[in-house]
Short mmCIF file of C-alpha atoms in Angstrom, two decimals:
data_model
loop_
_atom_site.label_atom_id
_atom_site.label_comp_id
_atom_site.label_asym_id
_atom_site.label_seq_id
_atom_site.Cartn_x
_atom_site.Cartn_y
_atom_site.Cartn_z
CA UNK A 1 92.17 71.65 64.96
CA UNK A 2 94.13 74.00 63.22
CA UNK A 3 95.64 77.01 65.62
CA UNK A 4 94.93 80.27 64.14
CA UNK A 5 97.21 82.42 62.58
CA UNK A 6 95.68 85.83 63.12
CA UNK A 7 95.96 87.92 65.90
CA UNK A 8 92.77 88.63 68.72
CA UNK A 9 91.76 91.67 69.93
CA UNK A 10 89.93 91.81 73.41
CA UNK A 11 88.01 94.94 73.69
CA UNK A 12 86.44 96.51 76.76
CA UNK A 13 83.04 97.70 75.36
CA UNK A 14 82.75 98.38 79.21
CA UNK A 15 84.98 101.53 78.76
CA UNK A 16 83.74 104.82 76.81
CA UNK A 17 87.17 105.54 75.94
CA UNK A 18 87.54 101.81 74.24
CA UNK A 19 84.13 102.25 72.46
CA UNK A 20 85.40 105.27 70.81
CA UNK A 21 88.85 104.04 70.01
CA UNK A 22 87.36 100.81 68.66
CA UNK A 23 86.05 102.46 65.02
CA UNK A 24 89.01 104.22 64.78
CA UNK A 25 91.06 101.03 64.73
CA UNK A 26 88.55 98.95 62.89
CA UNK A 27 88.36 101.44 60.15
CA UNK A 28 92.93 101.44 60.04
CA UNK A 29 92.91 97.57 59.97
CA UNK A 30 90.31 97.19 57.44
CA UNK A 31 92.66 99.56 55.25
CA UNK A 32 95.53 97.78 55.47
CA UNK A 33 94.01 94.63 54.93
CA UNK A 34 95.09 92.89 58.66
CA UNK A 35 92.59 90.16 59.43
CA UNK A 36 91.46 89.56 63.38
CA UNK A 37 88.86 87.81 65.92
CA UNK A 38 87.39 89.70 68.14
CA UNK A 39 86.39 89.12 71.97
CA UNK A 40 84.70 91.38 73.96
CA UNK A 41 84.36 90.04 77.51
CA UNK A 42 80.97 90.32 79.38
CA UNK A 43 82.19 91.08 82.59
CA UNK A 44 84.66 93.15 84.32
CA UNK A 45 87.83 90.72 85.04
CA UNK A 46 86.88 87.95 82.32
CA UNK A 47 89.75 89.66 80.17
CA UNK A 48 92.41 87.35 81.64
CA UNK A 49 89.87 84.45 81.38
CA UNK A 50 89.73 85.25 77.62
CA UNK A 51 93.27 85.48 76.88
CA UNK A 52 94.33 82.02 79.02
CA UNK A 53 91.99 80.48 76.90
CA UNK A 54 92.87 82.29 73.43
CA UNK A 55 96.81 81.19 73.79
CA UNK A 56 95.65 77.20 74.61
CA UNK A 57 93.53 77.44 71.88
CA UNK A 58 96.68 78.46 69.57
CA UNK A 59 96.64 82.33 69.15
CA UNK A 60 99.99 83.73 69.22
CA UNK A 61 99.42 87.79 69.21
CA UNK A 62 96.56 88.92 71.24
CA UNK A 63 95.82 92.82 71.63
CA UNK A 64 93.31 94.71 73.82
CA UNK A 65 91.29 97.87 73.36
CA UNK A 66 91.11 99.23 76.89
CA UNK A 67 92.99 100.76 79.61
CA UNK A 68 95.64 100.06 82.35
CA UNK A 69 93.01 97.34 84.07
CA UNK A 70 92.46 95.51 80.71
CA UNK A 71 96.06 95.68 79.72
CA UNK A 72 96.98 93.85 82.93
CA UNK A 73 93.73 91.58 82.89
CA UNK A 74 95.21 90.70 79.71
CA UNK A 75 99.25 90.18 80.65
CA UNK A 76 98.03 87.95 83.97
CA UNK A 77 96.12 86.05 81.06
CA UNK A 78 99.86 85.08 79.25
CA UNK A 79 100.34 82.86 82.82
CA UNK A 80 98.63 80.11 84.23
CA UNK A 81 96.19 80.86 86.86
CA UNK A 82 97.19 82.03 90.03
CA UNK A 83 95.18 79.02 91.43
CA UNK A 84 97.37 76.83 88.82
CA UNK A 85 100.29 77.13 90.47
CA UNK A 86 101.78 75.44 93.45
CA UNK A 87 103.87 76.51 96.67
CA UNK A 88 103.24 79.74 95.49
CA UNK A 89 106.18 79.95 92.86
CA UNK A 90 105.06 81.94 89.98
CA UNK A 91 102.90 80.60 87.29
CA UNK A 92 104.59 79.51 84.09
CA UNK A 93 103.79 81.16 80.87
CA UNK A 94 101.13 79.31 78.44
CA UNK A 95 102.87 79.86 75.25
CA UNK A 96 106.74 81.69 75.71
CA UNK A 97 106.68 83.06 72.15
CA UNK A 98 103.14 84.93 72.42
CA UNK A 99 102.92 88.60 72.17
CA UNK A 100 100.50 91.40 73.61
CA UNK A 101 99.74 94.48 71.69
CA UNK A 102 98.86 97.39 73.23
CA UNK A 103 96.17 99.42 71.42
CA UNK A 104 95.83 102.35 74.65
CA UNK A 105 92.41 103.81 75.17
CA UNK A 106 92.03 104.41 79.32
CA UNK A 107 92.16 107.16 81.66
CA UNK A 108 95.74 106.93 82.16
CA UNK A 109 98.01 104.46 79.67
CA UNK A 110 100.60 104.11 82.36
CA UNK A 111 102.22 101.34 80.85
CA UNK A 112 102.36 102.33 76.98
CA UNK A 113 104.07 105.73 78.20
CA UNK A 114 106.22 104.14 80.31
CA UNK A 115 107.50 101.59 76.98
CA UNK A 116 108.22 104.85 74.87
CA UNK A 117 108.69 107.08 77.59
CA UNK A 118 105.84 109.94 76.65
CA UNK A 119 101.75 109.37 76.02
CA UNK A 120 101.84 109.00 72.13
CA UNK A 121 98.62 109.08 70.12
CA UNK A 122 96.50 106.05 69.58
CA UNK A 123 97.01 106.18 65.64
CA UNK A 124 101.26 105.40 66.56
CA UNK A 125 99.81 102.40 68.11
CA UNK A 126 97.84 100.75 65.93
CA UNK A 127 100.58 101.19 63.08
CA UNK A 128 102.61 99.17 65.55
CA UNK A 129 100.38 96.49 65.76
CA UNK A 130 99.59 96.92 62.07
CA UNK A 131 103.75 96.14 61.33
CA UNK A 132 103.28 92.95 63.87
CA UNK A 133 100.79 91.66 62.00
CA UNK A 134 102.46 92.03 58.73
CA UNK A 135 105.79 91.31 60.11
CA UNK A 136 107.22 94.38 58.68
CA UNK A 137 109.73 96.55 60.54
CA UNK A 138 108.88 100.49 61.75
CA UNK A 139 111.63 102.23 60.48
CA UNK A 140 111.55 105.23 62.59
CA UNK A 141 111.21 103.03 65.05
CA UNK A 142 114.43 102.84 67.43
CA UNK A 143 112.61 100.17 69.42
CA UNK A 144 112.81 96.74 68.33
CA UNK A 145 109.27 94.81 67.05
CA UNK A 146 109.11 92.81 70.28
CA UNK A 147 110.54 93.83 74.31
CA UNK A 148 110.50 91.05 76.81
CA UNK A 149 109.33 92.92 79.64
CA UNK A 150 109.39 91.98 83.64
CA UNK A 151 106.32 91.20 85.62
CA UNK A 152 105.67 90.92 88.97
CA UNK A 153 104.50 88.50 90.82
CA UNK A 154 102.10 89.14 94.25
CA UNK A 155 100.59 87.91 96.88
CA UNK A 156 98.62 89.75 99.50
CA UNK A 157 96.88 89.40 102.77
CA UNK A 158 99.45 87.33 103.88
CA UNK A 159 99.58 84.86 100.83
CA UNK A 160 96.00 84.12 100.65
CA UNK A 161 95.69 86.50 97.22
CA UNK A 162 97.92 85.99 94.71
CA UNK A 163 98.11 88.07 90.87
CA UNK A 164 100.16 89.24 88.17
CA UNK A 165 100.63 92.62 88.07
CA UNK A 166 102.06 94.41 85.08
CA UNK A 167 102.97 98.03 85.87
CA UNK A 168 102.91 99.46 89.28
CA UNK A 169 101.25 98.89 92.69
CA UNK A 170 100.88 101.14 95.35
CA UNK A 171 100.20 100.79 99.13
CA UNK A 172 98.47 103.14 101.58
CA UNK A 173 96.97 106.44 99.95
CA UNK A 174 97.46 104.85 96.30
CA UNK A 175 94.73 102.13 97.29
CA UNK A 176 92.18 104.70 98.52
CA UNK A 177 93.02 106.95 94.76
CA UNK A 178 92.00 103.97 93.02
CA UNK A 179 88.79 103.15 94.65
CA UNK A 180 87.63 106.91 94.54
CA UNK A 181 88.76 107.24 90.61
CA UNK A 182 86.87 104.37 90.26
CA UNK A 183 83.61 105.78 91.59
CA UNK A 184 83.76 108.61 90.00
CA UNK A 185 80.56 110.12 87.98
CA UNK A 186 80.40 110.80 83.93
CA UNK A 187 80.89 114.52 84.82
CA UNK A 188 84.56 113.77 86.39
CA UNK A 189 85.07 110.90 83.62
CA UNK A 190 85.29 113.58 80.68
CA UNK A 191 88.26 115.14 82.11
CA UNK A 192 91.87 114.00 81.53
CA UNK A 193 93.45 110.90 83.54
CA UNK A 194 95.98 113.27 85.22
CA UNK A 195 93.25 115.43 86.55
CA UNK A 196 91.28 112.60 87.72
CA UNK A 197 93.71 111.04 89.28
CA UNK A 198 95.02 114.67 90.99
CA UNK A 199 91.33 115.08 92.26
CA UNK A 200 91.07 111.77 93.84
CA UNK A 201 94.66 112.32 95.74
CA UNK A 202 93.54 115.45 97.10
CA UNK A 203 90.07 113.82 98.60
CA UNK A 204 91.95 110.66 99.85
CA UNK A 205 94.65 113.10 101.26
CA UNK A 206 92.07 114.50 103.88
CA UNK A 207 90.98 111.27 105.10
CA UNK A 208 94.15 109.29 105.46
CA UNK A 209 96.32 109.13 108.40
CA UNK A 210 99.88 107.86 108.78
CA UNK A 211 100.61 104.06 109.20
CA UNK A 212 103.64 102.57 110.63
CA UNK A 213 105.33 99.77 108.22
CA UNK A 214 108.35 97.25 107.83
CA UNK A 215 109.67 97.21 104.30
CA UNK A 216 112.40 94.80 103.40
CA UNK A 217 113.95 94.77 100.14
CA UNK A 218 116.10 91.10 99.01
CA UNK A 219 116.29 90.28 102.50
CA UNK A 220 118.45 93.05 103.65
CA UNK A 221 118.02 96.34 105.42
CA UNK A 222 114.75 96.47 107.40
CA UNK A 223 113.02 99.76 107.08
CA UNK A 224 110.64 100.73 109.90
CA UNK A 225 108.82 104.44 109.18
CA UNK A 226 105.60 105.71 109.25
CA UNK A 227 104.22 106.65 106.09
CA UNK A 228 101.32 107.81 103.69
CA UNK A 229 102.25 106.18 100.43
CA UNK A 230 104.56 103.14 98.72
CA UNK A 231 104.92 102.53 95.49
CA UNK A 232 106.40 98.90 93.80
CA UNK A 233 107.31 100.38 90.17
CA UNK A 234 108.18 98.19 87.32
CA UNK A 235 107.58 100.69 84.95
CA UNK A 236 108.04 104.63 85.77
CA UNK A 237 104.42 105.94 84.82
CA UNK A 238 101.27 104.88 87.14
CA UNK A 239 98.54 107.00 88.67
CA UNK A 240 97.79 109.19 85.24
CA UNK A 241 101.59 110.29 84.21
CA UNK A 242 102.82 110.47 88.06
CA UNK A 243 106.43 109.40 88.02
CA UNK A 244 107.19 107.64 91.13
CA UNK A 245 110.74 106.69 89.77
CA UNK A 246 111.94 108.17 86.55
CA UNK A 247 114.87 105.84 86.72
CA UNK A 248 112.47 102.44 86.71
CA UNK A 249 112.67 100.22 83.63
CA UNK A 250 110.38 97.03 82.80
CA UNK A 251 113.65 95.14 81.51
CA UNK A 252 116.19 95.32 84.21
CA UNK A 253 115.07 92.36 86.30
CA UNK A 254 114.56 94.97 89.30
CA UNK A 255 111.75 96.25 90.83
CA UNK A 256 111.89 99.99 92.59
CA UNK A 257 110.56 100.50 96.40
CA UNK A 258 109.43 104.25 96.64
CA UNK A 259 108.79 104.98 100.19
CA UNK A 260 107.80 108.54 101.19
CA UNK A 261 108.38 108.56 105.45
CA UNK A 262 107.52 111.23 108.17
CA UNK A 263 105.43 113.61 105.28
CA UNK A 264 102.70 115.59 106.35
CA UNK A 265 99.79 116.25 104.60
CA UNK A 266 101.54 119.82 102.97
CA UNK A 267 104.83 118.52 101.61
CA UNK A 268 102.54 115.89 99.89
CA UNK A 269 100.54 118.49 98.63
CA UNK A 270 103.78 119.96 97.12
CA UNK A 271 104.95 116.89 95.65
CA UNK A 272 102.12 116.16 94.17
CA UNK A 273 102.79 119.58 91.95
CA UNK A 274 106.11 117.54 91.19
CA UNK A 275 105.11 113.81 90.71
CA UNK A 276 104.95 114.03 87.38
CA UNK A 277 108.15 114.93 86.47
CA UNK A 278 110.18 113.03 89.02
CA UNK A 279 110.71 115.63 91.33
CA UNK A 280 109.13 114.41 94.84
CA UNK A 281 112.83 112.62 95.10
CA UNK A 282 114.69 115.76 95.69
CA UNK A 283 112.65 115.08 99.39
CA UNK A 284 114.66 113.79 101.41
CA UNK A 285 111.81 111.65 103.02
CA UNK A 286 111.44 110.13 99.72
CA UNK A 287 113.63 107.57 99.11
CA UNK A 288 113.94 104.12 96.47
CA UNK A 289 115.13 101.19 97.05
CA UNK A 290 115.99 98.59 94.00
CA UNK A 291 115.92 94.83 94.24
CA UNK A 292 114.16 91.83 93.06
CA UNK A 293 111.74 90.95 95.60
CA UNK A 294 109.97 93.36 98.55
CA UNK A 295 108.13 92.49 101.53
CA UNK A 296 105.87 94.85 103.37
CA UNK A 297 103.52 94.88 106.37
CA UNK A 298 102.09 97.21 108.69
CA UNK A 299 104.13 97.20 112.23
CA UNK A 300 100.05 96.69 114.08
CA UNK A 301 98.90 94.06 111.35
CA UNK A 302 95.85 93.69 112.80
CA UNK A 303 94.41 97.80 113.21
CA UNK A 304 97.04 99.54 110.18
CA UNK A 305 96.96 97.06 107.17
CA UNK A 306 96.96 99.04 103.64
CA UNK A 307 95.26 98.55 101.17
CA UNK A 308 96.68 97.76 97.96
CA UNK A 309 95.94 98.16 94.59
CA UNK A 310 98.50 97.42 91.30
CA UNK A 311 97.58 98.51 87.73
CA UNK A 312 94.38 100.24 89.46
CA UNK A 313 92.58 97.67 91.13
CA UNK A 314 92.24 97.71 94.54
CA UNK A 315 94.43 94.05 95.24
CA UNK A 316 93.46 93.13 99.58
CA UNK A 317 95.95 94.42 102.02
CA UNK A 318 98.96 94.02 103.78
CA UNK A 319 101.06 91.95 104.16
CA UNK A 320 102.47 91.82 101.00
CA UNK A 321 105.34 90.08 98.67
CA UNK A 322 106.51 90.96 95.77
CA UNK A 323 108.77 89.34 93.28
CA UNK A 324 109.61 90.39 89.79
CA UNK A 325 109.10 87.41 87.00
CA UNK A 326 112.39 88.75 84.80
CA UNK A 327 111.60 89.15 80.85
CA UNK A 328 108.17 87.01 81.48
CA UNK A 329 106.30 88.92 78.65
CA UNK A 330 106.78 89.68 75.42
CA UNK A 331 105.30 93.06 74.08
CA UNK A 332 104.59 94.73 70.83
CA UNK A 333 106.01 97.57 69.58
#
């Protein structure tokens, strides 16, 4: 059978954003003549199901309609199966050359700001993936057409959970965010991803109580504190526009470790007036580490495991590895 030449786009009709984004981009492509296939997956986390399937079957591009969640559904789907894999190395790509598009309608489009550095309207992005599809170049465009980006490569609860994850993953307070922006009513769902994600800190905030951890970073220094939140950044926006590390880039081979150690429940408060600019890292209790691979457990394994969650789903607990999968994924833009 003859592979196809055009490009797929998985949308998440799940997603009121991505049902009101999706005429907007129909309407563009049908102007400028780009022909697609469609998928629309019938359940929440079939997205990287779809995709495996789409690059054995011969697609080359595929782009999704969605969020953060579908965007990383989507990159996990470039890789074999976590199950796939042996020894727990990471899986090997299905088809090297294969591109995702990103076509950003979430809460938060972490990832897409974090490629151009600023939250740029969804028209920007489908003339991107317009270009891609007619191989043209974007002149005003200082970006090339395609960025091999870094991925990183998980597992949790000791090894027994294993996933891509494409963004950012955070450990402690970040796990109980996601799970309360995620059960969040329609009222809460019309405002913007920063607020959402500001509202949900400040509830978590109340509950949570400090946990003692060991972080090591490449096998070196062994940090022992006791701490509300850490964040594994591959690129510098997660958490609606929060900045964990303004210096983090998806295409240095290096993850960052943000921990933030010995902060009460005010200074966090303050920092989280600050996040979004970078600013929490003029505390001294907040500090970043840079490396290629991070381990981290709770000192009492058994009573303070965090919870984790990476791209915003919640991922199991600790312990946790991390390893970063250098230039794994090739991106459109």
């Amino acid at each position: 059978m003859e592979a196809p030449t055009r490009p797929l786009i998985i949308i998440n009709k799940m997603a009121a954003r991505a049902r009101r984004a999706w005429p907007v981009i129909q309407a563009t492509l049908a102007e400028s003549g780009v022909q697609y296939d469609t998928c629309q997956p019938a359940r929440a986390g079939d997205t990287g199901k779809e995709t495996r399937a789409a690059l054995r079957a011969g697609y080359h591009t595929v782009a999704t309609v969605g969020g953060d969640g579908t965007l990383s559904e989507a990159a996990s789907g470039f890789f074999e199966s976590c199950e796939e894999s042996r020894d727990g190395r990471p899986p090997r790509a299905i088809n090297e050359r294969a591109a995702l598009a990103v076509l950003p309608a979430g809460t938060g489009d972490d990832f897409a700001r974090g490629l151009v550095g600023k939250r740029e309207p969804l028209e920007k992005w489908i003339g991107r993936f317009v270009a891609h599809c007619r191989k043209e170049k974007i002149e005003d465009d200082k970006n090339p057409a395609i960025r091999a980006v870094d991925v990183l490569y998980a597992m949790s609860d000791d090894g027994a959970r294993r996933f891509i994850c494409l963004n950012a993953a955070t450990l402690g307070i970040g796990a109980e965010v996601a799970a309360r922006v995620a059960a969040q009513g329609r009222s809460l769902r019309r405002l913007s991803g920063e607020a959402r994600f500001a509202l949900a800190a400040v509830a978590a905030l109340a509950a949570w109580r400090e946990r003692r951890v060991h972080v090591r970073v490449d096998g070196g220094e062994l940090i022992e504190c006791a701490t509300n939140l850490i964040a594994i950044v591959n690129g510098p926006f997660s958490g609606g526009g929060m900045n964990f590390s303004p210096t983090a880039e998806t295409t240095d081979g290096q993850l960052d470790v943000v921990t933030a150690c010995g902060i009460s429940r005010l200074e966090i408060l303050r920092e989280l007036t600050r996040i979004h600019r970078g600013g929490q890292l003029a505390n001294l209790k907040v500090r970043v580490v840079r490396g290629a691979r991070v381990r981290v457990e709770a000192v009492n394994s058994q009573h303070d495991a965090l919870g984790i969650e990476a791209d915003g789903d919640v991922r199991g607990a600790t312990p946790i590895e991390f390893r970063v999968m250098p230039r794994a994924l090739r991106v459109v833009l």
